[in-house]
């Protein structure tokens, strides 16, 4: 059977999609566009923001695969013209779902702030003309110049505060996320992570980052597992998003694996998550 899935067009997704089996076609788009494509049946599964998996009744996610960070993330950053504890207005990134919620949770929990918000395209100078601070995600978040600004790495802030990883995205679907497709997605991740070094030259050419930054980001910064610790982090994130009125309620999604077991699986990634070199 042939499948069609949707992936974010960012560097962090490369190990999950670069070695996709021939029976799976990948469409690329920003994460905020995927819920509609999934709902319409255009796509069988989407690599979508984790908040969507929490607030979508009956959601399924593929076992053993995520885009996560264990500490810093580098590609999801808050840029502020004032000290972080003095932010009164915030521009959110229109490309984002999960990160927009997370930044508001962190500002509320760490600084007691609930700034006014608006949503704009990811253009930092324009965003900072509208508010004290701005959030950027993905490759834009990595490229943005934080010189003379107060910068918060959302992955690092979450990890330091909770001691947990943060799950940015998962393969999400409904009935059409079958055990067969879940197995193909896990196979693609395993193959991609085992062959990370071979992916670096193509990623450098495609995204324009240096070879060292690309290798470090894919090998050490990002984590592609989905373990019990990751689900503990998802639960904490859902509770906090509900507390601050960012979602009405949440439930953990069903885990679909190639063996059709609906339990939490830990896949051993070929890369060990070591400290940043």
Coordinates of C-alpha atoms in Angstrom, one line a residue:
X1 CA 0.0 0.0 0.0
X2 CA 1.2 3.5 -0.8
X3 CA 1.0 6.4 1.8
X4 CA 1.3 10.1 1.7
X5 CA 2.6 12.0 4.7
X6 CA 3.4 15.6 5.6
X7 CA 6.6 16.8 7.1
X8 CA 7.9 20.1 8.3
X9 CA 10.5 21.6 5.8
X10 CA 13.1 22.2 8.6
X11 CA 16.6 20.8 9.1
X12 CA 15.4 18.9 12.3
X13 CA 13.2 16.6 10.2
X14 CA 15.9 15.4 7.8
X15 CA 16.8 12.1 9.7
X16 CA 13.1 11.2 9.7
X17 CA 12.3 11.7 6.0
X18 CA 15.6 11.4 4.1
X19 CA 15.4 7.6 3.9
X20 CA 11.7 7.2 3.6
X21 CA 10.6 3.9 1.9
X22 CA 9.5 4.2 -1.7
X23 CA 5.9 3.4 -0.7
X24 CA 5.7 6.7 1.3
X25 CA 5.5 10.0 -0.4
X26 CA 6.4 13.1 1.6
X27 CA 4.8 16.5 1.2
X28 CA 6.5 19.5 3.0
X29 CA 4.7 22.4 4.6
X30 CA 4.8 24.5 7.9
X31 CA 3.3 22.6 10.9
X32 CA 0.4 25.0 11.3
X33 CA -1.0 23.9 7.9
X34 CA -1.1 20.2 8.7
X35 CA -4.3 19.7 10.8
X36 CA -6.5 20.8 7.9
X37 CA -4.6 18.5 5.5
X38 CA -5.0 15.6 7.9
X39 CA -8.7 16.3 8.5
X40 CA -9.4 16.4 4.8
X41 CA -7.8 13.1 4.2
X42 CA -5.2 14.6 1.9
X43 CA -2.5 13.1 4.1
X44 CA -2.4 9.8 6.0
X45 CA -0.1 11.1 8.8
X46 CA 1.7 14.3 9.5
X47 CA 4.8 15.3 11.4
X48 CA 2.8 17.8 13.4
X49 CA 3.3 19.9 16.5
X50 CA 2.8 17.9 19.7
X51 CA 0.0 20.1 21.0
X52 CA -2.2 18.9 18.2
X53 CA -1.8 15.3 19.3
X54 CA -2.9 16.3 22.8
X55 CA -6.0 18.2 21.9
X56 CA -7.3 16.0 19.0
X57 CA -9.7 13.3 20.2
X58 CA -8.8 9.9 18.9
X59 CA -5.3 10.9 17.8
X60 CA -2.8 8.2 17.0
X61 CA 1.0 8.6 16.9
X62 CA 3.7 6.4 15.4
X63 CA 5.6 4.5 18.1
X64 CA 9.3 5.3 18.7
X65 CA 9.5 8.5 16.6
X66 CA 9.5 12.2 17.5
X67 CA 11.3 15.4 17.1
X68 CA 12.5 16.2 20.6
X69 CA 15.2 17.9 22.5
X70 CA 16.8 16.8 25.8
X71 CA 18.3 20.2 26.6
X72 CA 18.7 23.2 24.3
X73 CA 17.0 23.1 20.9
X74 CA 18.7 26.1 19.2
X75 CA 15.8 26.4 16.6
X76 CA 13.0 27.6 18.9
X77 CA 14.0 30.9 20.5
X78 CA 12.5 33.9 22.1
X79 CA 14.1 37.3 21.2
X80 CA 13.3 40.2 23.4
X81 CA 14.2 43.9 23.4
X82 CA 13.7 44.1 27.2
X83 CA 14.8 41.8 30.0
X84 CA 12.7 38.6 29.9
X85 CA 10.9 39.4 33.1
X86 CA 9.7 42.7 31.7
X87 CA 8.0 41.5 28.5
X88 CA 4.5 43.1 28.1
X89 CA 3.8 42.3 24.4
X90 CA 4.8 39.2 22.3
X91 CA 4.6 38.3 18.7
X92 CA 4.1 34.6 18.0
X93 CA 5.3 32.8 14.9
X94 CA 2.4 32.0 12.5
X95 CA 4.3 28.8 11.5
X96 CA 4.0 27.4 15.0
X97 CA 1.5 25.7 17.2
X98 CA 3.4 24.0 20.0
X99 CA 6.1 26.6 20.4
X100 CA 3.5 29.4 20.6
X101 CA 1.9 27.6 23.6
X102 CA 5.2 26.7 25.2
X103 CA 6.6 30.3 25.2
X104 CA 3.5 31.6 26.9
X105 CA 3.7 28.8 29.5
X106 CA 7.4 29.6 30.3
X107 CA 6.7 33.3 30.6
X108 CA 3.8 32.7 32.9
X109 CA 5.5 30.0 35.1
X110 CA 9.0 31.4 35.2
X111 CA 8.3 35.1 35.3
X112 CA 4.7 35.5 36.2
X113 CA 3.9 37.2 32.9
X114 CA 0.9 37.1 30.5
X115 CA 1.9 39.5 27.7
X116 CA -0.5 40.5 25.0
X117 CA 0.1 38.5 21.9
X118 CA -0.4 38.7 18.1
X119 CA 0.7 36.4 15.3
X120 CA 2.9 37.4 12.3
X121 CA 5.0 35.8 9.7
X122 CA 8.6 34.9 10.8
X123 CA 10.4 38.2 10.2
X124 CA 12.3 39.2 13.3
X125 CA 12.8 43.0 12.6
X126 CA 9.2 43.4 11.6
X127 CA 8.0 41.4 14.6
X128 CA 10.1 43.5 17.0
X129 CA 8.5 46.7 15.6
X130 CA 5.2 45.4 16.9
X131 CA 6.1 44.1 20.4
X132 CA 8.7 43.8 23.1
X133 CA 9.6 40.2 22.1
X134 CA 9.1 37.7 19.3
X135 CA 9.2 33.9 18.9
X136 CA 10.9 32.2 15.9
X137 CA 10.9 28.5 15.2
X138 CA 12.7 26.1 12.8
X139 CA 15.5 27.3 10.5
X140 CA 14.4 30.9 11.0
X141 CA 14.9 30.5 14.7
X142 CA 18.4 29.2 14.1
X143 CA 19.4 31.9 11.6
X144 CA 18.1 34.9 13.6
X145 CA 20.7 37.2 15.0
X146 CA 20.2 37.7 18.7
X147 CA 22.9 40.3 19.1
X148 CA 21.9 43.1 21.6
X149 CA 18.7 41.2 22.4
X150 CA 17.7 39.0 25.4
X151 CA 17.4 35.4 24.0
X152 CA 15.7 32.4 25.6
X153 CA 16.2 28.9 24.1
X154 CA 12.8 27.3 24.9
X155 CA 14.1 23.8 25.0
X156 CA 16.8 24.7 27.5
X157 CA 14.4 26.7 29.6
X158 CA 11.9 23.8 29.7
X159 CA 14.6 21.2 30.5
X160 CA 16.2 23.3 33.3
X161 CA 12.8 23.9 34.8
X162 CA 11.2 20.4 34.6
X163 CA 14.1 18.1 34.2
X164 CA 12.3 16.5 31.2
X165 CA 12.8 16.4 27.5
X166 CA 10.5 18.4 25.3
X167 CA 8.6 16.8 22.4
X168 CA 8.2 19.3 19.5
X169 CA 6.5 17.0 17.0
X170 CA 5.3 13.5 16.3
X171 CA 3.9 11.5 13.4
X172 CA 0.1 12.0 14.0
X173 CA -2.8 10.4 12.3
X174 CA -6.2 8.7 12.7
X175 CA -7.4 5.4 11.3
X176 CA -5.1 5.7 8.3
X177 CA -2.0 5.7 10.5
X178 CA -1.9 1.9 10.4
X179 CA 0.6 -0.5 12.0
X180 CA 2.1 -0.8 8.5
X181 CA 2.7 2.9 8.1
X182 CA 3.9 3.2 11.7
X183 CA 6.5 0.6 11.0
X184 CA 7.6 2.4 7.8
X185 CA 8.0 5.6 9.7
X186 CA 10.1 3.9 12.4
X187 CA 12.2 2.2 9.7
X188 CA 12.9 5.6 8.1
X189 CA 14.0 7.1 11.4
X190 CA 16.2 4.1 12.2
X191 CA 17.9 4.2 8.8
X192 CA 18.2 8.0 8.8
X193 CA 19.8 8.1 12.3
X194 CA 22.2 5.2 11.5
X195 CA 23.3 7.1 8.4
X196 CA 23.4 10.7 9.9
X197 CA 26.9 11.4 8.6
X198 CA 25.9 10.7 5.1
X199 CA 23.0 13.1 5.4
X200 CA 25.2 16.1 6.4
X201 CA 26.5 17.2 3.0
X202 CA 23.0 17.3 1.4
X203 CA 21.6 19.1 4.4
X204 CA 24.4 21.7 4.3
X205 CA 23.6 22.3 0.6
X206 CA 19.9 22.5 1.1
X207 CA 19.7 24.6 4.3
X208 CA 22.9 26.7 4.1
X209 CA 24.2 26.1 7.6
X210 CA 27.8 25.2 8.2
X211 CA 28.9 21.6 8.2
X212 CA 29.8 21.7 11.9
X213 CA 26.6 23.3 12.9
X214 CA 24.5 20.9 10.8
X215 CA 26.3 17.8 12.2
X216 CA 26.1 19.0 15.8
X217 CA 22.4 19.9 15.4
X218 CA 21.4 16.6 13.9
X219 CA 23.8 14.4 16.1
X220 CA 23.6 16.0 19.5
X221 CA 20.9 18.7 19.8
X222 CA 18.0 16.9 18.4
X223 CA 16.6 13.6 19.8
X224 CA 14.3 11.4 17.7
X225 CA 13.0 8.9 20.3
X226 CA 9.6 8.6 21.9
X227 CA 10.0 7.0 25.4
X228 CA 8.2 7.1 28.7
X229 CA 10.2 10.2 29.6
X230 CA 8.9 11.8 26.5
X231 CA 5.4 10.9 27.4
X232 CA 5.9 12.3 30.9
X233 CA 6.9 15.5 29.3
X234 CA 3.9 15.5 27.0
X235 CA 1.6 15.0 30.0
X236 CA 3.3 17.9 31.9
X237 CA 3.0 20.1 28.8
X238 CA -0.7 19.3 28.4
X239 CA -1.4 20.0 32.0
X240 CA 0.3 23.4 31.8
X241 CA -1.4 24.3 28.5
X242 CA -4.8 23.5 30.0
X243 CA -3.9 25.5 33.2
X244 CA -3.1 28.6 31.2
X245 CA -6.1 28.3 28.9
X246 CA -4.1 27.4 25.8
X247 CA -6.1 24.3 25.2
X248 CA -9.5 23.3 26.7
X249 CA -8.5 19.8 27.6
X250 CA -6.1 17.1 26.5
X251 CA -5.5 13.4 26.3
X252 CA -2.5 11.4 25.4
X253 CA -2.7 9.8 22.0
X254 CA -2.8 6.1 21.2
X255 CA 0.6 4.7 20.2
X256 CA 0.5 2.7 17.0
X257 CA 3.4 0.3 16.3
X258 CA 4.1 -2.3 13.7
X259 CA 3.1 -5.0 16.2
X260 CA -0.3 -3.3 16.8
X261 CA 0.3 -2.9 20.6
X262 CA -1.1 0.3 22.0
X263 CA 1.5 0.9 24.7
X264 CA 4.5 3.1 25.1
X265 CA 7.6 1.8 23.3
X266 CA 11.2 3.0 23.8
X267 CA 13.3 2.7 20.6
X268 CA 17.0 2.7 21.2
X269 CA 18.4 5.4 19.0
X270 CA 21.8 4.7 17.4
X271 CA 23.0 8.1 18.7
X272 CA 23.6 8.5 22.4
X273 CA 22.3 11.9 23.6
X274 CA 25.5 13.3 24.9
X275 CA 26.3 16.9 26.1
X276 CA 26.9 19.5 23.6
X277 CA 30.5 19.3 22.4

